[in-house]
């Protein structure tokens, strides 16, 4: 992973290091307009052919893959071609997947343009698409050849989307320990061009990179990255069912509070960090569209979670900042108590 204020120059270096039979740029309708101009010099200089798909998570499906594989065929792509994925998590997920499967695999690099993709989605090689109504059900783990992170793309993001990605940075901070968590706090307001923002991104992303290096296929340690995600995914799905859509990171932020409460119930000791993080999230993040009548639906969504083993809902719980326990289970009553806890916070 390279962090730079000049993604165009880094892209040139990568392209010139090796001989590719052809070059392709995958973007969506938003990133083509807002982000492609930043690398337009390279696109022109190296005759990079563009593939553009509709923006939005609904595009991340098998029909779009078929369309893209057909395009690559028509444009004579082969195993020695390079695909450059320019966009948020939707683009890096589907782009990594089509590149990994086309003719059994061509090289790809990611240029993430959202905070969520920079901090999380473009790092660690998880690629894939949604299937039926479930997210990321079909995919592969295959690392990109390089990830070019440039804070300058964050200027194209609105505050809500910035905060969504920032929730994953908070999660990395909590995994890294109390000091790593504290370092994260000032960056609730982005300062894209400052050097300390670059070093914040570098340190925060390296927390994930170290975990992925130990356990790329999520047998054990990588499950640390699932903190807040079991209840978070359920809140996200519920919000879609209710047509009051929460962004992924917003749901994860509230999921982290609920799962810190759950940790207190399961381990019998309140994590010291809980009061601080709950007031921080309640202050900055929009509340989930939930009430007590939704608890059964939330539980049944959690029972479908792809992290479960033998039908038991699986959590990664934080005992304290820096101390996590993977493969934790909880009783339905404990889960409901945790949901009640965030419901109360939403009312206050
Ligand atoms: N987003 C969690 C992971 O990459 O494992």
Coordinates of C-alpha atoms and ligand atoms in Angstrom, one line a residue:
X1 CA 0.0 0.0 0.0
X2 CA 1.3 3.4 -1.0
X3 CA -0.1 6.7 0.4
X4 CA 0.5 9.7 -1.9
X5 CA -0.7 13.1 -2.7
X6 CA 0.1 12.4 -6.4
X7 CA -1.6 9.2 -7.5
X8 CA -1.0 9.9 -11.1
X9 CA 2.8 9.7 -10.6
X10 CA 2.6 6.5 -8.6
X11 CA 0.3 4.9 -11.3
X12 CA 2.8 5.8 -14.0
X13 CA 5.6 4.1 -12.0
X14 CA 3.5 1.0 -11.6
X15 CA 2.6 0.8 -15.2
X16 CA 6.1 1.4 -16.4
X17 CA 7.6 -1.3 -14.1
X18 CA 6.2 -4.1 -16.1
X19 CA 5.0 -4.7 -19.7
X20 CA 1.2 -5.2 -19.9
X21 CA -0.6 -6.4 -23.0
X22 CA -3.4 -3.9 -22.3
X23 CA -4.7 -1.6 -19.6
X24 CA -8.2 -1.1 -18.3
X25 CA -9.7 1.4 -15.8
X26 CA -12.9 0.4 -14.0
X27 CA -14.9 3.2 -12.4
X28 CA -18.6 4.0 -11.7
X29 CA -20.7 6.9 -13.0
X30 CA -19.6 9.0 -9.9
X31 CA -15.9 8.2 -9.8
X32 CA -15.6 8.5 -13.5
X33 CA -16.7 12.1 -13.3
X34 CA -15.2 13.1 -9.9
X35 CA -12.0 11.1 -9.6
X36 CA -10.9 10.0 -13.0
X37 CA -9.7 13.6 -13.9
X38 CA -7.0 13.2 -11.2
X39 CA -5.4 10.3 -13.2
X40 CA -6.5 11.5 -16.6
X41 CA -2.8 12.1 -17.7
X42 CA -2.0 8.4 -17.2
X43 CA -5.2 7.3 -18.8
X44 CA -4.3 9.3 -21.9
X45 CA -0.5 8.6 -21.9
X46 CA -0.9 4.8 -21.7
X47 CA -4.1 4.4 -23.7
X48 CA -6.0 3.0 -20.8
X49 CA -9.4 1.7 -21.9
X50 CA -12.3 2.7 -19.6
X51 CA -15.1 0.5 -18.3
X52 CA -17.8 2.4 -16.5
X53 CA -20.7 0.9 -14.5
X54 CA -23.6 2.5 -12.6
X55 CA -22.8 3.8 -9.1
X56 CA -24.4 2.1 -6.1
X57 CA -24.3 -1.2 -4.2
X58 CA -27.1 -2.6 -6.3
X59 CA -24.7 -2.8 -9.3
X60 CA -22.5 -5.3 -7.4
X61 CA -24.1 -8.4 -8.9
X62 CA -23.5 -11.2 -11.3
X63 CA -25.2 -9.4 -14.2
X64 CA -22.6 -6.6 -14.0
X65 CA -19.8 -9.2 -13.8
X66 CA -21.1 -10.8 -17.0
X67 CA -21.2 -7.4 -18.7
X68 CA -17.7 -6.6 -17.6
X69 CA -16.3 -10.0 -18.6
X70 CA -17.9 -9.5 -22.0
X71 CA -16.3 -6.1 -22.3
X72 CA -12.9 -7.4 -21.4
X73 CA -13.3 -10.2 -24.1
X74 CA -14.4 -7.7 -26.7
X75 CA -11.5 -5.4 -25.9
X76 CA -9.1 -8.4 -26.2
X77 CA -7.9 -8.4 -22.5
X78 CA -5.8 -11.4 -21.5
X79 CA -3.9 -12.7 -18.5
X80 CA -1.1 -10.1 -19.1
X81 CA -3.5 -7.2 -18.9
X82 CA -3.9 -4.9 -15.9
X83 CA -7.2 -3.7 -14.4
X84 CA -7.1 -0.5 -12.4
X85 CA -10.1 -0.2 -10.0
X86 CA -10.9 3.5 -9.2
X87 CA -13.7 3.9 -6.8
X88 CA -15.3 3.1 -3.4
X89 CA -15.8 -0.4 -1.9
X90 CA -18.3 -1.4 -4.6
X91 CA -15.7 -0.9 -7.4
X92 CA -12.8 -2.5 -5.5
X93 CA -15.0 -5.5 -4.6
X94 CA -16.4 -6.2 -8.0
X95 CA -13.2 -5.1 -9.9
X96 CA -11.1 -7.4 -7.8
X97 CA -13.5 -10.3 -8.4
X98 CA -13.8 -9.9 -12.2
X99 CA -10.0 -9.6 -12.5
X100 CA -9.4 -12.6 -10.2
X101 CA -11.7 -14.8 -12.3
X102 CA -11.2 -13.5 -15.9
X103 CA -9.1 -16.2 -17.7
X104 CA -8.2 -17.5 -14.3
X105 CA -6.8 -14.2 -13.2
X106 CA -5.3 -11.0 -14.4
X107 CA -3.4 -8.4 -12.3
X108 CA -5.3 -5.6 -10.7
X109 CA -4.6 -2.6 -8.5
X110 CA -7.0 -0.6 -6.3
X111 CA -7.2 3.2 -6.2
X112 CA -9.8 3.6 -3.4
X113 CA -11.7 6.9 -3.5
X114 CA -13.8 6.7 -0.4
X115 CA -12.7 6.6 3.3
X116 CA -14.4 3.2 3.7
X117 CA -12.5 1.8 0.7
X118 CA -9.1 3.4 1.8
X119 CA -9.3 2.2 5.4
X120 CA -11.0 -1.2 4.8
X121 CA -12.5 -2.5 1.5
X122 CA -9.5 -2.1 -0.8
X123 CA -7.1 -3.6 1.8
X124 CA -6.7 -7.3 2.5
X125 CA -7.9 -9.0 -0.8
X126 CA -11.5 -9.7 -0.1
X127 CA -13.3 -9.3 -3.4
X128 CA -16.8 -10.3 -4.4
X129 CA -20.4 -9.5 -5.2
X130 CA -23.8 -9.7 -3.6
X131 CA -26.0 -12.7 -4.3
X132 CA -29.8 -12.8 -3.8
X133 CA -30.5 -10.4 -0.9
X134 CA -27.2 -11.3 0.9
X135 CA -24.1 -9.1 0.8
X136 CA -20.7 -10.4 -0.4
X137 CA -21.9 -14.0 -0.7
X138 CA -19.8 -14.9 -3.8
X139 CA -16.1 -14.0 -4.0
X140 CA -12.5 -14.8 -3.6
X141 CA -9.6 -13.7 -1.4
X142 CA -6.9 -12.4 -3.7
X143 CA -4.6 -9.5 -3.0
X144 CA -4.3 -6.6 -5.5
X145 CA -0.9 -6.0 -6.9
X146 CA -0.9 -2.6 -5.2
X147 CA -3.2 -0.2 -3.4
X148 CA -2.7 3.5 -4.1
X149 CA -4.3 5.5 -1.3
X150 CA -4.6 9.2 -1.9
X151 CA -6.4 11.5 0.6
X152 CA -7.1 14.0 -2.2
X153 CA -10.0 11.8 -3.3
X154 CA -11.7 12.4 0.0
X155 CA -12.5 15.9 -1.1
X156 CA -15.2 14.4 -3.3
X157 CA -16.9 12.8 -0.3
X158 CA -19.8 14.3 1.7
X159 CA -19.5 14.3 5.5
X160 CA -21.9 11.4 6.0
X161 CA -19.9 9.1 3.7
X162 CA -16.6 10.3 5.3
X163 CA -18.0 9.3 8.8
X164 CA -19.1 6.0 7.5
X165 CA -15.5 5.1 6.5
X166 CA -14.2 6.7 9.7
X167 CA -16.2 4.1 11.8
X168 CA -13.9 1.4 10.4
X169 CA -10.9 3.6 11.4
X170 CA -12.3 3.8 15.0
X171 CA -12.7 0.0 14.9
X172 CA -9.0 -0.4 13.9
X173 CA -8.1 2.0 16.7
X174 CA -10.0 -0.1 19.3
X175 CA -8.2 -3.2 18.0
X176 CA -4.9 -1.5 18.2
X177 CA -5.4 -0.5 21.9
X178 CA -6.2 2.6 23.9
X179 CA -3.4 4.7 22.4
X180 CA -4.3 3.7 18.8
X181 CA -7.9 4.6 19.6
X182 CA -7.1 8.0 21.1
X183 CA -5.0 8.9 18.0
X184 CA -8.0 8.3 15.8
X185 CA -10.3 10.7 17.6
X186 CA -9.0 14.1 16.2
X187 CA -9.6 12.8 12.6
X188 CA -13.4 12.9 13.0
X189 CA -12.9 16.0 10.9
X190 CA -10.8 15.3 7.9
X191 CA -7.7 17.4 7.1
X192 CA -6.9 15.9 3.8
X193 CA -3.8 17.8 2.8
X194 CA -2.0 17.8 6.2
X195 CA 0.9 15.4 6.7
X196 CA -0.6 14.2 10.0
X197 CA -3.7 13.0 8.1
X198 CA -1.5 10.9 5.8
X199 CA 0.4 9.4 8.8
X200 CA -3.0 8.7 10.5
X201 CA -4.2 6.8 7.5
X202 CA -0.8 5.0 7.3
X203 CA -0.9 3.9 10.9
X204 CA -4.6 3.0 10.9
X205 CA -4.4 0.9 7.7
X206 CA -1.3 -0.9 9.0
X207 CA -3.4 -2.2 11.9
X208 CA -5.5 -4.1 9.4
X209 CA -2.6 -5.0 7.2
X210 CA -0.7 -6.7 10.1
X211 CA -3.8 -8.8 11.0
X212 CA -4.4 -9.8 7.3
X213 CA -0.7 -10.8 7.0
X214 CA -1.1 -13.2 9.9
X215 CA -4.4 -14.6 8.8
X216 CA -5.4 -13.8 5.2
X217 CA -8.3 -16.3 5.0
X218 CA -10.0 -15.4 8.3
X219 CA -9.4 -18.6 10.2
X220 CA -8.7 -16.8 13.5
X221 CA -7.0 -13.4 14.0
X222 CA -8.7 -11.7 11.0
X223 CA -12.0 -12.2 12.9
X224 CA -10.8 -9.2 15.0
X225 CA -12.0 -7.1 12.1
X226 CA -15.5 -8.2 12.7
X227 CA -16.0 -6.2 15.9
X228 CA -19.3 -4.4 15.8
X229 CA -20.2 -6.2 12.6
X230 CA -22.7 -8.9 13.7
X231 CA -25.1 -6.4 15.2
X232 CA -24.0 -3.7 12.7
X233 CA -24.9 -5.9 9.7
X234 CA -28.3 -6.6 11.2
X235 CA -28.9 -2.9 11.8
X236 CA -27.8 -2.2 8.2
X237 CA -30.2 -4.9 6.7
X238 CA -33.0 -3.7 8.9
X239 CA -32.6 -0.1 7.7
X240 CA -32.8 -1.4 4.1
X241 CA -35.9 -3.4 4.9
X242 CA -37.5 -0.2 6.3
X243 CA -36.3 2.0 3.5
X244 CA -34.4 4.2 5.9
X245 CA -31.0 3.2 4.7
X246 CA -28.0 3.4 7.0
X247 CA -24.5 3.5 5.5
X248 CA -22.4 0.5 6.4
X249 CA -20.1 2.4 8.8
X250 CA -23.0 4.1 10.5
X251 CA -24.4 0.7 11.3
X252 CA -21.0 -0.6 12.4
X253 CA -20.6 2.4 14.7
X254 CA -23.9 1.6 16.5
X255 CA -23.0 -2.1 16.3
X256 CA -19.8 -1.4 18.2
X257 CA -21.7 0.2 21.1
X258 CA -24.1 -2.7 21.3
X259 CA -21.3 -5.3 21.1
X260 CA -19.3 -3.5 23.9
X261 CA -22.5 -3.7 26.0
X262 CA -22.7 -7.4 25.0
X263 CA -19.1 -7.9 26.1
X264 CA -20.0 -6.5 29.5
X265 CA -22.9 -9.0 29.8
X266 CA -20.9 -12.0 28.5
X267 CA -17.6 -11.3 30.5
X268 CA -19.3 -9.8 33.5
X269 CA -17.1 -6.6 33.4
X270 CA -17.9 -3.3 31.7
X271 CA -15.2 -2.4 29.1
X272 CA -13.6 0.9 30.4
X273 CA -13.8 2.4 26.9
X274 CA -17.6 2.0 26.6
X275 CA -18.8 5.3 28.1
X276 CA -16.3 7.3 26.0
X277 CA -17.0 5.6 22.7
X278 CA -20.8 5.5 23.2
X279 CA -21.0 9.3 23.8
X280 CA -18.6 9.9 20.8
X281 CA -20.7 7.8 18.4
X282 CA -24.0 9.1 19.7
X283 CA -22.8 12.7 19.2
X284 CA -21.5 12.2 15.6
X285 CA -23.6 9.4 14.0
X286 CA -27.1 9.4 12.9
X287 CA -29.3 7.0 14.9
X288 CA -30.4 3.7 13.6
X289 CA -34.1 3.5 12.6
X290 CA -35.0 0.9 15.3
X291 CA -37.3 0.3 18.2
X292 CA -38.2 -2.5 20.6
X293 CA -40.6 -4.0 17.9
X294 CA -37.6 -4.7 15.7
X295 CA -35.7 -7.0 18.0
X296 CA -37.1 -10.2 16.6
X297 CA -36.3 -9.2 13.0
X298 CA -32.8 -8.1 14.1
X299 CA -32.3 -11.5 15.8
X300 CA -33.5 -13.4 12.7
X301 CA -31.1 -11.4 10.5
X302 CA -28.2 -12.3 12.8
X303 CA -29.1 -16.0 12.6
X304 CA -28.4 -15.7 8.8
X305 CA -25.0 -14.0 9.3
X306 CA -22.3 -15.7 7.2
X307 CA -19.9 -15.6 10.2
X308 CA -22.1 -18.1 12.1
X309 CA -20.9 -21.7 12.8
X310 CA -23.5 -24.5 13.3
X311 CA -26.3 -21.9 13.5
X312 CA -24.8 -20.1 16.5
X313 CA -24.5 -16.3 16.2
X314 CA -20.8 -15.5 16.2
X315 CA -19.3 -12.3 17.7
X316 CA -15.9 -10.9 18.2
X317 CA -16.1 -9.0 21.5
X318 CA -13.8 -6.5 23.0
X319 CA -12.9 -7.0 26.7
X320 CA -11.1 -3.7 26.5
X321 CA -9.4 -1.6 23.8
X322 CA -6.7 -3.9 22.4
X323 CA -8.1 -7.1 24.0
X324 CA -10.5 -9.0 21.8
X325 CA -12.0 -12.4 21.9
X326 CA -13.1 -14.2 18.7
X327 CA -15.8 -16.9 18.3
X328 CA -18.0 -15.6 21.2
X329 CA -21.6 -16.6 21.6
X330 CA -24.3 -15.0 23.7
X331 CA -27.8 -15.9 24.8
X332 CA -30.8 -14.3 23.1
X333 CA -31.5 -12.4 26.3
X334 CA -28.0 -10.9 26.3
X335 CA -28.3 -9.9 22.7
X336 CA -31.7 -8.3 23.3
X337 CA -30.3 -6.4 26.4
X338 CA -27.6 -5.0 24.1
X339 CA -30.2 -3.9 21.6
X340 CA -32.2 -2.3 24.3
X341 CA -29.1 -0.4 25.4
X342 CA -28.7 1.3 22.0
X343 CA -32.4 1.9 21.8
X344 CA -32.3 3.8 25.1
X345 CA -29.3 5.9 23.8
X346 CA -31.3 6.8 20.7
X347 CA -34.2 8.0 22.9
X348 CA -32.0 10.1 25.2
Ligands
LIG1 N1 -13.6 -5.9 6.4 C1 -13.1 -6.9 7.2 C2 -12.0 -7.7 6.5 O1 -11.5 -7.3 5.5 O2 -11.7 -8.8 7.0

